[in-house]
Short mmCIF file of C-alpha atoms in Angstrom, two decimals:
data_model
loop_
_atom_site.label_atom_id
_atom_site.label_comp_id
_atom_site.label_asym_id
_atom_site.label_seq_id
_atom_site.Cartn_x
_atom_site.Cartn_y
_atom_site.Cartn_z
CA MET A 1 0.00 0.00 0.00
CA SER A 2 1.38 3.45 -0.92
CA ARG A 3 2.13 6.17 1.63
CA SER A 4 -0.79 8.25 0.35
CA ALA A 5 -3.14 5.28 0.68
CA ARG A 6 -2.03 4.56 4.25
CA ILE A 7 -2.46 8.21 5.21
CA ALA A 8 -5.88 8.43 3.54
CA ARG A 9 -7.10 5.32 5.34
CA ALA A 10 -5.78 6.46 8.72
CA VAL A 11 -7.26 9.93 8.33
CA THR A 12 -10.65 8.45 7.39
CA ILE A 13 -10.67 6.28 10.53
CA GLY A 14 -9.37 9.16 12.62
CA TYR A 15 -12.13 11.51 11.61
CA GLY A 16 -14.79 8.92 12.20
CA TYR A 17 -13.38 8.44 15.67
CA GLN A 18 -13.19 12.17 16.35
CA ALA A 19 -16.78 12.67 15.25
CA VAL A 20 -17.94 10.07 17.78
CA VAL A 21 -15.74 11.60 20.49
CA ALA A 22 -17.08 15.08 19.76
CA LEU A 23 -20.72 14.06 19.89
CA THR A 24 -20.21 11.99 23.03
CA GLY A 25 -18.35 14.80 24.73
CA LEU A 26 -21.12 17.27 23.98
CA VAL A 27 -23.67 14.89 25.48
CA LEU A 28 -21.62 14.03 28.56
CA THR A 29 -20.49 17.52 29.57
CA PRO A 30 -23.90 18.57 31.01
CA VAL A 31 -24.14 15.17 32.72
CA LEU A 32 -20.73 15.55 34.38
CA LEU A 33 -21.53 19.12 35.35
CA GLY A 34 -24.73 17.94 36.99
CA GLU A 35 -23.09 15.02 38.80
CA LEU A 36 -19.86 16.72 39.89
CA GLY A 37 -20.89 20.36 40.20
CA THR A 38 -19.12 23.38 38.75
CA ILE A 39 -16.30 23.46 41.31
CA ASP A 40 -15.26 19.80 41.03
CA TYR A 41 -15.62 19.83 37.24
CA GLY A 42 -13.42 22.92 37.01
CA ARG A 43 -10.84 21.21 39.23
CA TRP A 44 -10.89 18.12 37.00
CA LEU A 45 -10.19 20.23 33.91
CA SER A 46 -7.21 21.84 35.63
CA VAL A 47 -5.87 18.51 36.97
CA GLY A 48 -5.90 17.14 33.43
CA GLN A 49 -3.48 19.85 32.36
CA VAL A 50 -1.23 19.17 35.35
CA LEU A 51 -1.05 15.55 34.21
CA ALA A 52 -0.08 16.67 30.71
CA LEU A 53 2.85 18.58 32.19
CA LEU A 54 4.19 15.33 33.66
CA GLY A 55 4.54 14.00 30.12
CA LEU A 56 7.57 16.28 29.80
CA LEU A 57 9.53 13.78 31.90
CA ASP A 58 9.79 11.69 28.74
CA LEU A 59 12.54 14.03 27.48
CA GLY A 60 11.07 13.74 24.00
CA VAL A 61 12.09 10.12 23.46
CA THR A 62 8.70 8.71 22.44
CA ALA A 63 7.77 11.94 20.66
CA VAL A 64 10.74 11.71 18.28
CA LEU A 65 10.68 7.90 18.03
CA PRO A 66 8.08 7.71 15.17
CA ARG A 67 10.28 9.95 13.02
CA GLU A 68 13.42 7.96 13.87
CA VAL A 69 11.69 4.65 13.15
CA ALA A 70 10.33 5.92 9.83
CA ALA A 71 13.75 7.24 8.82
CA ALA A 72 15.38 3.91 9.73
CA ALA A 73 12.76 1.99 7.79
CA GLY A 74 13.39 4.15 4.73
CA SER A 75 17.18 3.94 4.89
CA ALA A 76 19.14 0.81 4.08
CA GLY A 77 22.02 1.93 6.27
CA ARG A 78 20.19 2.12 9.62
CA ASP A 79 19.32 -0.71 12.00
CA LEU A 80 15.65 -0.38 12.96
CA ALA A 81 15.89 -2.80 15.90
CA ALA A 82 18.81 -0.79 17.32
CA VAL A 83 16.80 2.43 17.12
CA VAL A 84 13.92 0.87 19.06
CA ASN A 85 16.25 -0.77 21.60
CA ARG A 86 17.97 2.54 22.30
CA ALA A 87 14.65 4.34 22.80
CA ALA A 88 13.34 1.62 25.13
CA TRP A 89 16.45 1.84 27.31
CA LEU A 90 16.20 5.62 27.49
CA VAL A 91 12.59 5.44 28.63
CA TRP A 92 13.21 2.79 31.27
CA LEU A 93 16.20 4.70 32.64
CA GLN A 94 13.87 7.63 33.29
CA MET A 95 11.50 5.59 35.47
CA PRO A 96 13.07 6.44 38.87
CA LEU A 97 12.82 10.15 38.10
CA VAL A 98 9.23 9.76 36.89
CA THR A 99 8.25 7.99 40.11
CA VAL A 100 9.89 10.59 42.33
CA VAL A 101 8.38 13.54 40.47
CA ALA A 102 4.90 11.98 40.42
CA THR A 103 5.12 11.44 44.17
CA GLY A 104 6.22 15.05 44.66
CA VAL A 105 3.34 16.34 42.55
CA TRP A 106 0.87 14.30 44.58
CA ALA A 107 2.28 15.64 47.87
CA GLY A 108 2.28 19.24 46.65
CA VAL A 109 -1.22 19.25 45.19
CA THR A 110 -2.86 17.37 48.03
CA ALA A 111 -1.27 19.66 50.60
CA ALA A 112 -3.26 22.49 49.05
CA ARG A 113 -6.30 20.41 48.00
CA PRO A 114 -6.71 17.42 50.38
CA GLU A 115 -9.95 16.41 48.67
CA LEU A 116 -7.96 15.51 45.54
CA ALA A 117 -5.62 13.07 47.33
CA GLY A 118 -7.35 9.82 46.34
CA PRO A 119 -8.30 10.58 42.72
CA LEU A 120 -4.90 12.15 42.04
CA ALA A 121 -3.14 9.08 43.45
CA VAL A 122 -5.05 6.89 40.98
CA ILE A 123 -4.17 9.17 38.06
CA LEU A 124 -0.49 9.47 38.92
CA GLY A 125 -0.20 5.74 39.62
CA GLY A 126 -1.65 5.00 36.19
CA PHE A 127 0.71 7.54 34.63
CA VAL A 128 3.81 5.93 36.14
CA VAL A 129 2.76 2.42 35.09
CA GLN A 130 1.99 3.37 31.49
CA PHE A 131 5.04 5.62 31.06
CA PRO A 132 7.38 2.98 29.57
CA LEU A 133 4.53 1.15 27.86
CA ARG A 134 4.07 3.93 25.30
CA VAL A 135 7.09 2.84 23.28
CA PRO A 136 5.27 0.16 21.21
CA GLY A 137 2.63 2.69 20.13
CA ALA A 138 5.31 5.14 18.99
CA VAL A 139 7.09 2.38 17.05
CA LEU A 140 3.86 1.36 15.29
CA THR A 141 3.30 4.98 14.28
CA GLY A 142 6.78 5.15 12.80
CA LEU A 143 6.15 1.92 10.91
CA GLN A 144 3.00 3.60 9.54
CA ASP A 145 0.68 0.94 10.95
CA LEU A 146 -1.79 3.79 10.92
CA THR A 147 -5.07 1.90 10.60
CA PHE A 148 -4.33 -0.07 13.74
CA GLY A 149 -3.25 3.11 15.48
CA GLY A 150 -6.60 4.70 14.74
CA VAL A 151 -8.45 1.64 16.03
CA VAL A 152 -6.42 1.61 19.26
CA GLN A 153 -7.02 5.31 19.80
CA ALA A 154 -10.75 4.78 19.46
CA GLY A 155 -10.64 1.75 21.76
CA THR A 156 -8.66 3.62 24.40
CA TRP A 157 -11.21 6.40 24.41
CA ALA A 158 -14.13 3.95 24.52
CA VAL A 159 -12.74 2.13 27.56
CA ALA A 160 -11.96 5.37 29.39
CA THR A 161 -15.37 6.86 28.63
CA ALA A 162 -17.37 3.76 29.55
CA VAL A 163 -15.56 3.25 32.86
CA SER A 164 -15.62 6.96 33.77
CA VAL A 165 -19.31 7.50 33.07
CA SER A 166 -20.35 4.30 34.79
CA LEU A 167 -18.44 5.16 37.95
CA VAL A 168 -19.53 8.81 38.02
CA LEU A 169 -23.19 7.82 37.65
CA ALA A 170 -22.62 5.29 40.45
CA GLY A 171 -21.64 8.17 42.72
CA CYS A 172 -17.85 7.76 42.66
CA GLY A 173 -17.24 11.40 41.70
CA LEU A 174 -13.70 12.32 40.72
CA TYR A 175 -12.56 8.76 41.48
CA GLY A 176 -14.65 7.59 38.54
CA LEU A 177 -12.93 9.99 36.13
CA ALA A 178 -9.51 9.03 37.48
CA VAL A 179 -10.05 5.28 37.23
CA GLY A 180 -11.55 5.67 33.75
CA TRP A 181 -8.56 7.61 32.47
CA ALA A 182 -6.07 5.07 33.86
CA ALA A 183 -8.04 2.11 32.47
CA GLY A 184 -8.16 3.59 28.98
CA GLN A 185 -4.43 4.38 28.90
CA LEU A 186 -3.39 0.92 30.07
CA ALA A 187 -5.75 -0.81 27.62
CA GLY A 188 -4.27 1.12 24.70
CA CYS A 189 -0.69 0.36 25.75
CA ALA A 190 -1.47 -3.36 26.08
CA ALA A 191 -3.00 -3.49 22.60
CA CYS A 192 0.03 -1.80 21.01
CA TRP A 193 2.44 -4.13 22.82
CA ALA A 194 0.56 -7.19 21.57
CA ARG A 195 0.44 -5.83 18.01
CA LEU A 196 4.17 -5.15 17.92
CA ARG A 197 4.99 -8.61 19.26
CA THR A 198 2.80 -10.40 16.71
CA ARG A 199 3.05 -8.21 13.60
CA PHE A 200 6.64 -6.93 13.85
CA PRO A 201 8.49 -9.46 16.05
CA SER A 202 11.89 -8.52 14.61
CA VAL A 203 11.65 -4.97 15.92
CA GLY A 204 11.45 -6.08 19.54
CA GLY A 205 11.85 -3.91 22.63
CA PRO A 206 14.63 -3.56 25.22
CA GLY A 207 17.50 -5.82 24.27
CA GLY A 208 21.18 -5.71 25.08
CA TRP A 209 22.84 -2.62 26.54
CA PRO A 210 23.24 -0.19 23.60
CA GLY A 211 26.21 1.64 25.10
CA ARG A 212 26.62 5.14 26.42
CA ALA A 213 27.52 6.59 23.04
CA ALA A 214 24.34 5.26 21.45
CA LEU A 215 22.20 6.56 24.32
CA ALA A 216 23.81 9.97 24.13
CA GLY A 217 23.20 10.03 20.38
CA GLY A 218 19.55 9.25 20.97
CA LEU A 219 19.19 12.06 23.49
CA ALA A 220 20.40 14.71 21.03
CA PRO A 221 17.28 14.85 18.83
CA SER A 222 15.07 13.80 21.74
CA GLY A 223 16.37 16.63 23.88
CA TRP A 224 15.33 19.28 21.39
CA THR A 225 12.01 17.56 20.90
CA SER A 226 11.55 17.66 24.68
CA VAL A 227 12.12 21.40 24.63
CA ARG A 228 9.50 21.63 21.92
CA GLN A 229 7.10 19.58 24.05
CA VAL A 230 7.58 22.03 26.91
CA ALA A 231 6.67 24.81 24.51
CA LEU A 232 3.60 22.98 23.18
CA LEU A 233 2.31 22.42 26.69
CA LEU A 234 2.87 26.07 27.54
CA LEU A 235 0.91 26.93 24.40
CA ASN A 236 -1.91 24.40 24.68
CA GLY A 237 -1.79 22.81 28.11
CA VAL A 238 -1.81 25.56 30.74
CA ASP A 239 -4.62 27.88 29.67
CA LEU A 240 -7.05 26.42 32.21
CA ILE A 241 -4.36 26.47 34.91
CA VAL A 242 -3.68 30.16 34.25
CA LEU A 243 -7.37 30.98 34.11
CA GLY A 244 -8.12 29.06 37.31
CA TRP A 245 -5.19 30.68 39.10
CA VAL A 246 -6.09 34.22 38.09
CA ALA A 247 -9.91 34.06 37.88
CA GLY A 248 -11.02 30.89 39.73
CA PRO A 249 -12.65 27.54 38.79
CA THR A 250 -16.04 29.08 37.95
CA VAL A 251 -14.51 31.16 35.15
CA VAL A 252 -12.66 28.04 33.97
CA VAL A 253 -16.00 26.31 33.42
CA VAL A 254 -17.48 29.33 31.58
CA TYR A 255 -14.44 29.51 29.32
CA ALA A 256 -14.33 25.74 28.72
CA CYS A 257 -18.03 25.60 27.84
CA THR A 258 -17.89 28.66 25.57
CA VAL A 259 -14.96 27.34 23.55
CA LYS A 260 -16.03 23.69 23.75
CA LEU A 261 -16.83 23.58 20.04
CA VAL A 262 -13.44 25.15 19.32
CA ALA A 263 -11.77 22.48 21.44
CA VAL A 264 -13.75 19.76 19.66
CA VAL A 265 -12.67 20.84 16.18
CA ASN A 266 -9.20 22.11 17.06
CA ASN A 267 -7.45 18.74 16.92
CA GLN A 268 -8.98 17.58 13.67
CA PRO A 269 -6.68 19.50 11.30
CA TYR A 270 -3.69 18.36 13.35
CA LEU A 271 -4.58 14.77 12.47
CA ILE A 272 -3.56 15.42 8.87
CA GLY A 273 -0.17 16.80 9.89
CA THR A 274 0.68 14.15 12.47
CA THR A 275 -0.48 11.30 10.23
CA ALA A 276 1.68 12.55 7.38
CA LEU A 277 4.80 13.08 9.50
CA PRO A 278 6.28 9.54 9.30
CA ALA A 279 5.88 9.59 5.51
CA LEU A 280 7.59 12.98 5.35
CA ALA A 281 10.48 11.67 7.44
CA GLU A 282 10.79 8.61 5.17
CA LEU A 283 10.90 10.85 2.11
CA GLN A 284 13.54 13.02 3.77
CA ALA A 285 15.64 9.93 4.48
CA GLY A 286 15.60 9.30 0.74
CA GLU A 287 16.92 12.86 0.20
CA ASP A 288 14.22 13.75 -2.31
CA ARG A 289 13.77 17.41 -1.37
CA VAL A 290 11.38 18.16 -4.23
CA ARG A 291 8.95 15.46 -3.14
CA VAL A 292 9.34 16.44 0.52
CA TRP A 293 8.40 20.06 -0.20
CA ARG A 294 5.45 19.00 -2.34
CA ALA A 295 4.20 16.64 0.37
CA CYS A 296 4.65 19.33 3.05
CA ARG A 297 2.63 21.85 1.06
CA ALA A 298 -0.11 19.30 0.38
CA ALA A 299 -0.40 18.36 4.07
CA GLY A 300 -0.39 22.01 5.09
CA LEU A 301 -3.04 22.99 2.58
CA GLY A 302 -5.18 20.03 3.64
CA MET A 303 -4.94 21.21 7.24
CA MET A 304 -5.95 24.77 6.38
CA LEU A 305 -8.86 23.73 4.17
CA LEU A 306 -10.31 21.73 7.03
CA SER A 307 -9.47 24.42 9.59
CA GLY A 308 -11.35 27.03 7.58
CA GLY A 309 -14.50 24.97 7.30
CA LEU A 310 -14.51 24.11 11.00
CA THR A 311 -13.99 27.76 11.90
CA ILE A 312 -17.02 28.82 9.87
CA ALA A 313 -19.12 26.11 11.53
CA VAL A 314 -18.13 27.18 15.05
CA LEU A 315 -18.78 30.86 14.35
CA ALA A 316 -22.19 30.03 12.92
CA VAL A 317 -23.62 27.96 15.76
CA SER A 318 -21.85 28.87 19.04
CA ALA A 319 -24.20 31.67 20.10
CA ALA A 320 -27.25 29.45 19.66
CA PHE A 321 -25.73 26.17 20.83
CA VAL A 322 -23.83 26.89 24.07
CA PRO A 323 -26.68 28.59 26.03
CA ARG A 324 -29.04 25.73 25.18
CA TRP A 325 -26.39 23.12 25.89
CA VAL A 326 -25.23 24.13 29.38
CA GLY A 327 -27.26 27.27 30.15
CA PRO A 328 -26.83 30.95 29.21
CA GLU A 329 -24.75 31.63 32.32
CA GLN A 330 -21.97 29.44 30.89
CA PHE A 331 -21.66 31.37 27.57
CA GLY A 332 -18.83 33.89 27.53
CA GLY A 333 -20.02 35.78 24.45
CA PRO A 334 -19.29 35.93 20.70
CA ALA A 335 -16.08 37.95 21.18
CA LEU A 336 -14.53 35.04 23.09
CA VAL A 337 -15.59 32.62 20.36
CA LEU A 338 -14.18 34.82 17.59
CA LEU A 339 -10.82 35.32 19.29
CA ALA A 340 -10.62 31.59 20.08
CA VAL A 341 -11.17 30.56 16.45
CA LEU A 342 -8.72 33.18 15.18
CA ALA A 343 -6.07 31.82 17.53
CA MET A 344 -6.95 28.29 16.42
CA VAL A 345 -6.58 29.02 12.70
CA ALA A 346 -3.31 30.90 13.25
CA ARG A 347 -1.93 28.00 15.27
CA HIS A 348 -2.96 25.51 12.60
CA PHE A 349 -1.09 27.47 9.95
CA VAL A 350 2.12 27.77 11.96
CA TYR A 351 1.86 24.09 12.92
CA ALA A 352 1.63 23.16 9.24
CA LEU A 353 4.87 25.05 8.61
CA ASN A 354 6.57 23.60 11.67
CA GLN A 355 5.66 20.01 10.81
CA ALA A 356 7.59 20.49 7.58
CA VAL A 357 10.51 21.97 9.50
CA PHE A 358 10.39 19.06 11.97
CA ALA A 359 10.35 16.47 9.18
CA LEU A 360 13.40 18.13 7.65
CA GLY A 361 15.32 17.75 10.92
CA TYR A 362 15.65 21.36 12.13
CA ASP A 363 14.99 20.32 15.72
CA ARG A 364 17.11 22.92 17.50
CA ARG A 365 15.80 25.96 15.66
CA LEU A 366 12.23 24.73 15.95
CA ALA A 367 12.57 24.00 19.67
CA VAL A 368 14.05 27.39 20.54
CA ALA A 369 11.34 29.25 18.63
CA ALA A 370 8.58 27.14 20.16
CA LEU A 371 9.93 27.64 23.68
CA ALA A 372 10.06 31.39 23.18
CA ASP A 373 6.49 31.25 21.91
CA GLY A 374 5.37 29.28 24.96
CA VAL A 375 6.99 31.61 27.46
CA VAL A 376 5.64 34.75 25.78
CA THR A 377 2.19 33.19 25.41
CA VAL A 378 1.87 32.26 29.09
CA ALA A 379 3.12 35.67 30.22
CA ALA A 380 0.71 37.37 27.83
CA MET A 381 -2.17 35.16 29.01
CA VAL A 382 -1.57 36.15 32.62
CA ALA A 383 -1.51 39.83 31.69
CA TRP A 384 -4.53 39.69 29.37
CA VAL A 385 -6.62 37.51 31.71
CA THR A 386 -5.88 39.85 34.61
CA ALA A 387 -7.04 42.80 32.53
CA PHE A 388 -9.94 41.34 30.53
CA GLY A 389 -10.90 37.95 31.95
CA ALA A 390 -11.45 34.84 29.84
CA ILE A 391 -10.81 36.50 26.47
CA GLY A 392 -7.24 36.97 27.66
CA VAL A 393 -6.53 33.31 26.88
CA PRO A 394 -6.85 33.56 23.06
CA LEU A 395 -5.35 37.07 23.16
CA GLY A 396 -2.29 35.62 24.87
CA SER A 397 -2.04 32.85 22.29
CA LEU A 398 -2.16 35.31 19.40
CA THR A 399 0.39 37.57 21.09
CA GLY A 400 2.92 34.79 21.51
CA LEU A 401 2.38 33.51 17.97
CA VAL A 402 2.87 36.90 16.30
CA LEU A 403 5.93 37.84 18.33
CA THR A 404 7.83 34.55 18.08
CA SER A 405 7.12 31.28 16.29
CA GLY A 406 5.11 32.62 13.37
CA ALA A 407 7.99 34.58 11.88
CA SER A 408 10.51 31.92 12.88
CA ALA A 409 8.57 29.17 11.08
CA VAL A 410 8.44 31.15 7.85
CA VAL A 411 12.14 32.02 7.91
CA THR A 412 13.24 28.50 8.86
CA LEU A 413 11.20 26.80 6.15
CA ALA A 414 12.33 29.32 3.56
CA THR A 415 15.96 28.63 4.48
CA ALA A 416 15.45 24.86 4.41
CA GLN A 417 13.84 24.89 0.97
CA GLY A 418 15.95 27.62 -0.56
CA VAL A 419 13.02 29.92 -1.31
CA SER A 420 12.03 33.40 -0.22
CA ALA A 421 9.90 34.02 2.85
CA ALA A 422 6.97 34.81 0.57
CA GLY A 423 7.62 31.60 -1.36
CA ALA A 424 7.44 29.56 1.85
CA VAL A 425 3.82 30.64 2.46
CA ARG A 426 2.60 31.38 -1.07
CA TRP A 427 0.86 28.00 -1.23
CA ALA A 428 -1.63 29.21 1.42
CA VAL A 429 -2.62 32.51 -0.19
CA PRO A 430 -5.33 31.14 -2.53
CA TRP A 431 -6.93 29.42 0.44
CA LEU A 432 -6.67 32.49 2.68
CA ILE A 433 -8.45 34.75 0.20
CA ARG A 434 -11.33 32.32 -0.12
CA PHE A 435 -11.55 31.74 3.62
CA VAL A 436 -11.73 35.42 4.55
CA ALA A 437 -14.37 36.04 1.88
CA VAL A 438 -16.71 33.53 3.54
CA ALA A 439 -15.74 33.64 7.21
CA GLY A 440 -15.88 37.45 7.44
CA PRO A 441 -19.65 37.75 6.85
CA VAL A 442 -20.37 34.73 9.05
CA ALA A 443 -18.39 36.30 11.91
CA ALA A 444 -20.25 39.60 11.49
CA VAL A 445 -23.64 37.89 11.78
CA SER A 446 -22.49 35.91 14.84
CA PHE A 447 -22.34 39.17 16.83
CA THR A 448 -25.98 40.04 16.18
CA PRO A 449 -28.82 38.99 18.55
CA ALA A 450 -30.37 36.98 15.71
CA ALA A 451 -27.41 34.55 15.83
CA ALA A 452 -28.80 33.15 19.11
CA GLU A 453 -31.86 31.82 17.29
CA PRO A 454 -31.52 28.17 16.18
CA ALA A 455 -33.12 28.80 12.79
CA VAL A 456 -30.71 31.64 12.01
CA ALA A 457 -27.72 29.62 13.26
CA GLY A 458 -28.76 26.66 11.11
CA GLY A 459 -29.12 28.80 8.02
CA LEU A 460 -25.79 30.46 8.70
CA LEU A 461 -24.13 27.08 9.13
CA VAL A 462 -25.51 25.57 5.93
CA GLY A 463 -25.03 28.75 3.89
CA GLY A 464 -21.51 29.38 5.18
CA LEU A 465 -20.26 25.85 4.61
CA THR A 466 -21.88 25.64 1.19
CA ALA A 467 -20.26 28.89 0.11
CA TYR A 468 -16.91 27.80 1.52
CA ALA A 469 -17.05 24.44 -0.27
CA ALA A 470 -17.92 26.16 -3.53
CA VAL A 471 -15.01 28.60 -3.40
CA VAL A 472 -12.31 26.12 -2.30
CA LEU A 473 -13.28 23.26 -4.59
CA SER A 474 -11.06 24.52 -7.38
CA LEU A 475 -7.98 24.14 -5.17
CA PHE A 476 -8.21 20.35 -5.44
CA ALA A 477 -7.72 20.51 -9.21
CA HIS A 478 -4.23 22.03 -8.88
CA GLU A 479 -0.95 21.05 -7.31
CA PRO A 480 0.00 20.22 -4.67
CA LEU A 481 -3.36 18.55 -3.97
CA ALA A 482 -4.31 17.11 -7.36
CA GLY A 483 -2.14 13.98 -7.23
CA TYR A 484 -2.89 13.22 -3.59
CA ARG A 485 -6.62 13.71 -4.15
CA ALA A 486 -6.67 11.03 -6.82
CA ALA A 487 -4.65 8.60 -4.71
CA ALA A 488 -6.81 9.15 -1.63
CA ILE A 489 -10.09 8.67 -3.50
CA SER A 490 -8.82 5.48 -5.11
CA SER A 491 -7.68 4.07 -1.76
CA ILE A 492 -10.96 4.88 0.01
CA ARG A 493 -12.97 3.28 -2.77
CA ARG A 494 -10.92 0.08 -2.60
CA TRP A 495 -11.29 0.00 1.18
CA ILE A 496 -15.08 0.43 0.99
CA ARG A 497 -15.42 -2.29 -1.64
CA GLY A 498 -13.23 -4.65 0.36
CA PRO A 499 -11.02 -7.43 -1.03
CA VAL A 500 -11.90 -8.78 -4.48
CA HIS A 501 -12.15 -12.56 -4.69
#
């Protein structure tokens, strides 16, 4: 199966999974709010981001492993089993530190919030156990076993959701959410381990001692990836912590409910970029820079096409949906929605550029720029939230993006491809013109009182998406999308028909 076919199949499964997750999340949020109350639900949202920060203890090993595996698989001169063995040793050597830090986090948080002691112990215990078990999943991603990866992701979510909801409805409170999360993570890790053992037995796991030199060589790219992970968490994983610290858990819930649709759609464009990354790394290993640049532009344009459509949908329905979903007191207003979607689209665009930079191996430059972005973003969030409340979160994100990583991404990619700064982003201009032409009027209507009426919101949704589809359709007939479009359609059709006997 070709790279394009594997990516198309994985993306199809991924979006089906995300649609189910989105709908289930929208249904369950009012239920959890009713069962847990605003205060406990706000605390759970913040605790989730604290847990994400612990992922930084990985030092970037499993984050960079898919790229390293893909590069080894595409290069005749690299030993794939040695790459995996080195990564496994690096992860296991981090276990004592992970255990100590997790214990310290538990002691620190529970000293301030004793009511979180039990649930947090369950979460952190599950985190420590599954920490080294993530290696098989990263290896499978690098081997582009993408269909299985999508199935495991869906299964992990299903287990976590079923256990969490059952226990919460049984009166277990935050314990139910904690046990559900841990159960889902461990189930996913077990499935990936079994798949690697049966489907790719030659790859293996921890073997003989790889030597200090090999371990040090593995930490070089992983170290810069770890710095980038710190930056990504500062950008995407501390907004609720900042908001709760400055404004309190009640404002956290208002913000989370208002931008819930943004959060639901935000990750969907990223699926295209992350799914394509192993293929990009394999192409780079073959030193075909022309094909790498074409593939990067195609993935980036695919991300932005989807991002634009999702933005229009969120702008159209938020004012009517959120008040009826969780109550008018939990809606922060159309200005918050607009700023949130603007920050989302801007982040998608810079991510598309940075995925290309990452695939090309510019880890150090990318990490430094991302870290600067994260630091500036958090500082700006604190300042903007203090001054203006919840809208300070997207304002902080936009501030950090404009001042740091946006410009850096353009310059870095231009340098890598030997083109001008304008040439590095020219591929997105036709899309941008079409997007603004449709999204601008939809955003203007979203600020009017009529936008709160379901009939108006429905008409705006259908009309906006129809207009957007009509104006962007021509982009699929031209490069860089034309060739990939044909390959994706052919693969999906063969998959739907099934094997021919």
